[in-house]
Amino acid sequence: MSKSGETVSAEKKQLFSKDEFVNIVLNDYRIANESREASLMGRREVLTGKAKFGIFGDGKEIAQLAMAKAFRNGDFRSGYYRDQTFMFATGNLTLQEWFAGLYGHTDVDLEPMSAGRQMGGHFGTRSLNADGSWKDLTKMKNSSPDISPTGGQMPRLLGLAMASKYFKHNTALQSGKFQQLSNKGNEIAFGTIGDASTSEGLFWETINAAGVMQIPMLVSVWDDGHGISVPKKYQTTKESISEILKGFQREKGGAGYEIFKTKGWDYAHLCETYENASRVCREEHVPVLIHVEEVTQPQGHSTSGSHERYKSKERLAWETDFDGIKKMREWIISNKIATDSELSAIEENAKKVVREAKAAAWNAYLTPIKNERTEVIAMINEIAKSSSNKVFIEKITSDLNGIAEPIRRDIIVAAKRVLRMSRSENIAAKAQLSSWLSESKIANYDRYSSYLQSESDLNALNIKPVQAEYAGEAKQVDGRELLRENFDAILAKYPEVMIFGEDSGKIGGVNQGLEGLQEKYGEIRVFDTGIREATIMGQAIGLSMRGLRPIAEIQYLDYLLYALQIMSDDLATVQYRTKGGQKAPVIIRTRGHRLEGIWHSGSPMGMIINSVRGIHVCVPRNMTQAAGFYNTLLCADEPALVIEPLNGYRLKEQLPTNLGEYKVPLGVVETINEGSDITLVTYGSCCRIAMEAVKMLAEAGISVEVIDVQTLLPFDLNHAIVESVKKTNRLLVLDEDVPGGASAYILQKIVEEQEGYKYLDAKPQTLPAKDHRPAYGSDGDYFSKPSADDVFDAVYGIMQESDPERFPAIY
Ligand SMILES: Cc1ncc(C[n+]2csc(CCOP(=O)(O)OP(=O)(O)O)c2C)c(N)n1
């Protein structure tokens, strides 16, 4: 490492002619100034009310220019809201697009990062073509899409970096269609994080895992000394992240990290550091951390408050003196790269360019809205002509017209008010306004609600089901063997699939569903991870964003909670927050329901389904169905969670002959017992409990129709359940979640969405577990979760209500 403050290395100087060198430096100086101007103007746009919120990259410009220089085509970034300069410097973002993001412009062509869905400062590139197919990622400078939770970018970074290792070592992925995803794993993944966010557990989990796996991950810590107002003293032991990471430093060729330190205002040293750091990372496939110290934040944290409240006068004065752009300017002049007046010209021009970009973005944002307003006002005026409320309607139009910077809500509110006001009047012109409202509903659905799921041909619902086939004398095997045979077929068929998790590798899974597969396919395809659910999830997200198909194992459903935050914040929102610009078709494999003990028999399905909208949730009743879901999902381009029934691994099932091929459709229920008196809706392990109760109820003369919903998300797309309710007129929903959990969700779907209430002769009921976690032991289970006895009692009770003579009280 050279001493801070030195000019660009002699070696580097020789790479360029003097003119080229000057051009590079001045171009960087231009970008830095434009970026700073954008931050300054951005803040004003928020304070004057044109934008809602602003969080900017001022103070971090110089370091990001250096990072951009080390960033090659095919590389990936996973960072956070300070990285605008990097995005400008890599050509991934124009100033106009940046302002469009600030305003929340919903036109994806003008705001390609999120089409106005994410607040400004959340960056990302578009990996997908409009039809959902991959672009050639090796020819792009890629950025995964940012999320707001601090440190949330780290787990995904792990997968983005690990993908390079996979592409490097799996030669089957070095030709054909895979070539557009990676150039033999030569790419590295760049992470950025603020110093305070390194306090998050996700940071440490990721750092450790990358060190264990020795993957090409280059993390930059922008150290400006604060996390909003809270100083390093309360964030970081010894107040230095590089100091406390020293134990990770590799020594004498051993495993570990390369750790660099540099300063946020020292352009030359930054460039040199990034060049060296990225070379080590890329060539040796080693994780690297660059601690960028002495970074400033000239405008404070965000537009929500001022930094004068928490920074001392001395700190504020230091930040002015050590402003990166000021320091770069001094360096340029002292190295005679340009004169004071040449730099002033760049600065002046930056102001002009940014002003123009801002105006262009604002006009592009506002013009279509104003046009809509003109259109609607004309329609309203027509209505006013024939209305007895003319005066009031004219007031509505003049108010609407008077809004200097209208938003779509203003127009719709006005249109609805007018239609409400004239609801009893027979005015022909109303039809036009009503139809405008309906059209705008469709357009606004597209703007704000599309792409929760994939909208490509590979949406899981477009995958054609294939029946499981059986030989004449179908072999009976344990459920876990069926799964293993199916995973074997999957691994043979798809080189882009890898399966990993705790104990998944050497021993083939705690339930032996992967037995022998590491031996057969190698450690690169089937492998063990540390105990780190959040980063297992992140690893899968990053891998899948680079076109691979990870099957990530979370050992038990109870421990999914550690990963649920990342599933919810990151995985579930990938398609939505990029409006189809990126995808992460992760398959999460776990097992749950019905064992014993507070942390070994969980089924918190309500919590899960309510936090992961955007991810499919499959709850198969046995391993045949589970395997069929995996086969379907591998043909689709969407993320999904499959919960295998924990107590089904040793139960016998028939072995299909078309393993890896048969496909169980999502959103299609299955009637597993036909009956006429009551519809019993359930899923997963409760299917067996229900079937046990069916026999007991038959003895009491009650005929039960049992429906296995199979997938909670999506839910019974064909509304088959209500058809059963039409026949039985009675409904009971059984599961082992808490009261008001997934059973309440199911009830809402059937009673409200499917309009089941029309056909019910008795109160629809749920039979969930108790409010508490399930107690240990068989009695703990019996008294915590619904048993066949409980099902009998609940069904009998419903029948008794309608015919007490036939069904007298029993106990
Ligand atoms: C999980 C989570 N907790 C809290 C916040 C609110 N928050 C946003 S930024 C921030 C400070 C981050 O500081 P640092 O990592 O140093 O980055 P800087 O903003 O200084 O660049 C906090 C607490 C959040 N976004 N996410």
Coordinates of N, CA, C and O in Angstrom, one line a residue, residues 639-711:
P639 N -39.6 -17.1 -7.3 CA -39.2 -17.7 -6.0 C -40.3 -18.5 -5.3 O -41.5 -18.1 -5.5
A640 N -40.0 -19.5 -4.6 CA -41.0 -20.3 -3.9 C -40.4 -21.0 -2.6 O -39.2 -21.2 -2.6
L641 N -41.3 -21.2 -1.7 CA -41.0 -21.9 -0.5 C -41.8 -23.2 -0.5 O -43.0 -23.2 -0.7
V642 N -41.0 -24.3 -0.3 CA -41.7 -25.6 -0.2 C -41.5 -26.2 1.2 O -40.4 -26.3 1.6
I643 N -42.6 -26.4 1.9 CA -42.5 -27.0 3.2 C -42.8 -28.5 3.2 O -44.0 -28.8 3.0
E644 N -41.8 -29.3 3.3 CA -42.1 -30.7 3.3 C -42.6 -31.1 4.7 O -42.2 -30.6 5.7
P645 N -43.6 -32.1 4.7 CA -44.2 -32.5 6.0 C -43.2 -33.3 6.8 O -42.8 -34.4 6.4
L646 N -42.8 -32.8 7.9 CA -41.6 -33.3 8.7 C -41.8 -34.8 9.1 O -40.9 -35.6 9.2
N647 N -43.0 -35.2 9.3 CA -43.2 -36.6 9.7 C -43.5 -37.5 8.6 O -43.9 -38.7 8.8
G648 N -43.2 -37.1 7.4 CA -43.5 -38.0 6.2 C -42.3 -38.6 5.6 O -42.4 -39.4 4.6
Y649 N -41.1 -38.4 6.1 CA -39.9 -39.0 5.5 C -39.8 -40.5 5.5 O -39.2 -41.1 4.6
R650 N -40.4 -41.0 6.5 CA -40.3 -42.5 6.7 C -41.6 -43.2 6.3 O -41.7 -44.4 6.4
L651 N -42.6 -42.4 5.8 CA -43.8 -43.1 5.4 C -43.6 -43.6 3.9 O -43.0 -42.9 3.1
K652 N -44.3 -44.6 3.6 CA -44.1 -45.2 2.3 C -45.0 -44.5 1.3 O -46.1 -44.1 1.5
E653 N -44.4 -44.3 0.1 CA -45.1 -43.7 -1.0 C -44.7 -44.5 -2.3 O -43.6 -45.1 -2.3
Q654 N -45.5 -44.4 -3.3 CA -45.2 -45.1 -4.5 C -44.2 -44.3 -5.3 O -44.3 -43.0 -5.4
L655 N -43.2 -44.9 -5.9 CA -42.1 -44.2 -6.6 C -42.5 -43.9 -8.1 O -42.7 -44.9 -8.8
P656 N -42.7 -42.7 -8.4 CA -43.1 -42.4 -9.9 C -41.9 -42.8 -10.8 O -40.8 -42.8 -10.4
T657 N -42.2 -43.1 -12.0 CA -41.2 -43.4 -13.0 C -40.6 -42.2 -13.7 O -39.5 -42.1 -14.1
N658 N -41.5 -41.1 -13.7 CA -41.0 -39.9 -14.4 C -40.5 -38.9 -13.4 O -40.9 -37.7 -13.4
L659 N -39.5 -39.3 -12.6 CA -38.9 -38.4 -11.6 C -38.2 -37.2 -12.3 O -37.6 -37.4 -13.4
G660 N -38.3 -36.1 -11.7 CA -37.7 -34.9 -12.3 C -38.5 -34.3 -13.4 O -38.3 -33.2 -13.9
E661 N -39.6 -35.0 -13.8 CA -40.4 -34.6 -14.9 C -41.8 -34.2 -14.6 O -42.4 -33.3 -15.1
Y662 N -42.4 -35.1 -13.7 CA -43.8 -34.8 -13.4 C -43.9 -33.5 -12.6 O -43.0 -33.1 -11.9
K663 N -45.0 -32.8 -12.9 CA -45.1 -31.5 -12.3 C -46.5 -31.3 -11.6 O -47.5 -31.5 -12.3
V664 N -46.5 -30.8 -10.4 CA -47.7 -30.5 -9.7 C -48.0 -29.0 -9.8 O -47.1 -28.2 -9.6
P665 N -49.2 -28.7 -10.3 CA -49.5 -27.3 -10.5 C -49.7 -26.5 -9.2 O -50.1 -27.0 -8.2
L666 N -49.3 -25.2 -9.3 CA -49.6 -24.3 -8.1 C -51.0 -23.7 -8.2 O -51.5 -23.4 -9.3
G667 N -51.6 -23.6 -7.0 CA -52.9 -22.9 -7.0 C -54.0 -23.8 -7.3 O -55.1 -23.4 -7.6
V668 N -53.7 -25.2 -7.3 CA -54.8 -26.1 -7.7 C -55.0 -27.1 -6.5 O -54.1 -27.7 -6.0
V669 N -56.2 -27.1 -5.9 CA -56.5 -27.9 -4.7 C -56.7 -29.3 -5.2 O -57.0 -29.6 -6.3
E670 N -56.7 -30.2 -4.2 CA -57.0 -31.6 -4.5 C -58.0 -32.1 -3.5 O -57.8 -32.0 -2.3
T671 N -59.0 -32.8 -4.0 CA -60.0 -33.4 -3.0 C -59.5 -34.7 -2.7 O -59.4 -35.6 -3.5
I672 N -59.1 -34.9 -1.4 CA -58.5 -36.2 -1.1 C -59.5 -37.1 -0.4 O -59.2 -38.3 -0.2
N673 N -60.7 -36.6 -0.2 CA -61.8 -37.5 0.2 C -63.1 -36.9 -0.2 O -63.3 -35.7 0.1
E674 N -63.9 -37.6 -0.9 CA -65.2 -37.1 -1.3 C -66.2 -37.3 -0.2 O -66.2 -38.3 0.5
G675 N -67.1 -36.3 0.0 CA -68.1 -36.4 1.1 C -69.2 -35.4 0.8 O -69.2 -34.6 -0.1
S676 N -70.3 -35.5 1.6 CA -71.5 -34.7 1.3 C -72.0 -33.8 2.4 O -72.7 -32.9 2.2
D677 N -71.5 -34.0 3.7 CA -72.1 -33.3 4.8 C -71.3 -32.0 5.1 O -71.9 -31.0 5.5
I678 N -70.0 -32.0 5.0 CA -69.2 -30.9 5.4 C -67.9 -30.8 4.5 O -67.4 -31.9 4.2
T679 N -67.5 -29.6 4.3 CA -66.2 -29.5 3.5 C -65.1 -29.1 4.6 O -65.2 -28.2 5.3
L680 N -64.1 -30.0 4.6 CA -63.0 -29.8 5.5 C -61.8 -29.4 4.7 O -61.3 -30.2 3.9
V681 N -61.3 -28.2 4.9 CA -60.2 -27.7 4.1 C -58.9 -27.6 5.0 O -58.9 -27.1 6.1
T682 N -57.9 -28.2 4.5 CA -56.6 -28.3 5.2 C -55.4 -28.4 4.3 O -55.5 -28.2 3.1
Y683 N -54.2 -28.6 4.9 CA -53.0 -28.7 4.1 C -51.9 -29.4 4.9 O -52.0 -29.5 6.1
G684 N -50.8 -29.8 4.2 CA -49.7 -30.3 4.9 C -50.0 -31.5 5.8 O -50.8 -32.4 5.4
S685 N -49.3 -31.5 6.9 CA -49.5 -32.7 7.8 C -50.9 -32.9 8.3 O -51.2 -34.0 8.7
C686 N -51.6 -31.8 8.3 CA -53.0 -31.9 8.8 C -53.9 -32.8 7.9 O -55.0 -33.2 8.3
C687 N -53.4 -33.0 6.7 CA -54.2 -33.9 5.8 C -54.4 -35.3 6.4 O -55.4 -35.9 6.3
R688 N -53.3 -35.7 7.1 CA -53.4 -37.1 7.7 C -54.3 -37.1 8.9 O -55.0 -38.0 9.1
I689 N -54.2 -36.0 9.6 CA -55.1 -35.9 10.8 C -56.6 -35.9 10.3 O -57.5 -36.6 10.9
A690 N -56.8 -35.1 9.2 CA -58.1 -35.0 8.7 C -58.6 -36.4 8.2 O -59.8 -36.8 8.5
M691 N -57.8 -37.2 7.6 CA -58.2 -38.5 7.0 C -58.5 -39.4 8.2 O -59.3 -40.3 8.0
E692 N -57.7 -39.3 9.3 CA -58.0 -40.1 10.4 C -59.4 -39.8 11.0 O -60.2 -40.7 11.3
A693 N -59.7 -38.5 11.0 CA -61.0 -38.1 11.6 C -62.1 -38.5 10.7 O -63.2 -38.8 11.1
V694 N -61.8 -38.5 9.3 CA -62.9 -38.9 8.4 C -63.5 -40.3 8.7 O -64.7 -40.5 8.7
K695 N -62.6 -41.2 9.1 CA -63.0 -42.6 9.4 C -63.9 -42.5 10.6 O -64.9 -43.2 10.7
M696 N -63.4 -41.8 11.6 CA -64.2 -41.7 12.9 C -65.6 -41.1 12.6 O -66.6 -41.5 13.2
L697 N -65.6 -40.1 11.8 CA -66.9 -39.4 11.5 C -67.8 -40.2 10.7 O -69.0 -40.2 10.9
A698 N -67.2 -41.1 9.8 CA -68.0 -41.9 9.0 C -68.8 -42.9 9.9 O -70.0 -43.2 9.7
E699 N -68.1 -43.3 11.0 CA -68.8 -44.2 11.9 C -70.0 -43.6 12.6 O -70.9 -44.2 13.0
A700 N -69.9 -42.2 12.7 CA -71.0 -41.5 13.3 C -72.0 -41.0 12.2 O -72.9 -40.2 12.5
G701 N -71.8 -41.5 11.0 CA -72.8 -41.2 10.0 C -72.5 -39.9 9.3 O -73.4 -39.3 8.7
I702 N -71.3 -39.3 9.4 CA -71.1 -38.0 8.8 C -70.1 -38.2 7.7 O -69.0 -38.8 7.8
S703 N -70.5 -37.6 6.6 CA -69.6 -37.8 5.4 C -68.9 -36.5 5.1 O -69.5 -35.4 4.9
V704 N -67.5 -36.6 5.1 CA -66.7 -35.4 5.1 C -66.0 -35.3 3.7 O -65.3 -36.3 3.3
E705 N -66.0 -34.1 3.1 CA -65.2 -33.9 1.9 C -63.9 -33.2 2.4 O -64.0 -32.1 3.0
V706 N -62.8 -33.8 2.1 CA -61.5 -33.2 2.6 C -60.8 -32.6 1.4 O -60.6 -33.3 0.4
I707 N -60.4 -31.4 1.5 CA -59.7 -30.7 0.4 C -58.3 -30.3 0.9 O -58.2 -29.6 1.9
D708 N -57.3 -30.7 0.1 CA -55.9 -30.3 0.4 C -55.7 -29.1 -0.4 O -55.7 -29.2 -1.7
V709 N -55.3 -27.9 0.2 CA -55.2 -26.7 -0.6 C -53.9 -26.7 -1.4 O -53.7 -26.0 -2.4
Q710 N -52.9 -27.5 -0.9 CA -51.6 -27.7 -1.6 C -50.7 -26.5 -1.7 O -49.5 -26.6 -1.4
T711 N -51.2 -25.4 -2.0 CA -50.4 -24.1 -2.0 C -51.2 -23.0 -1.3 O -52.4 -22.8 -1.7

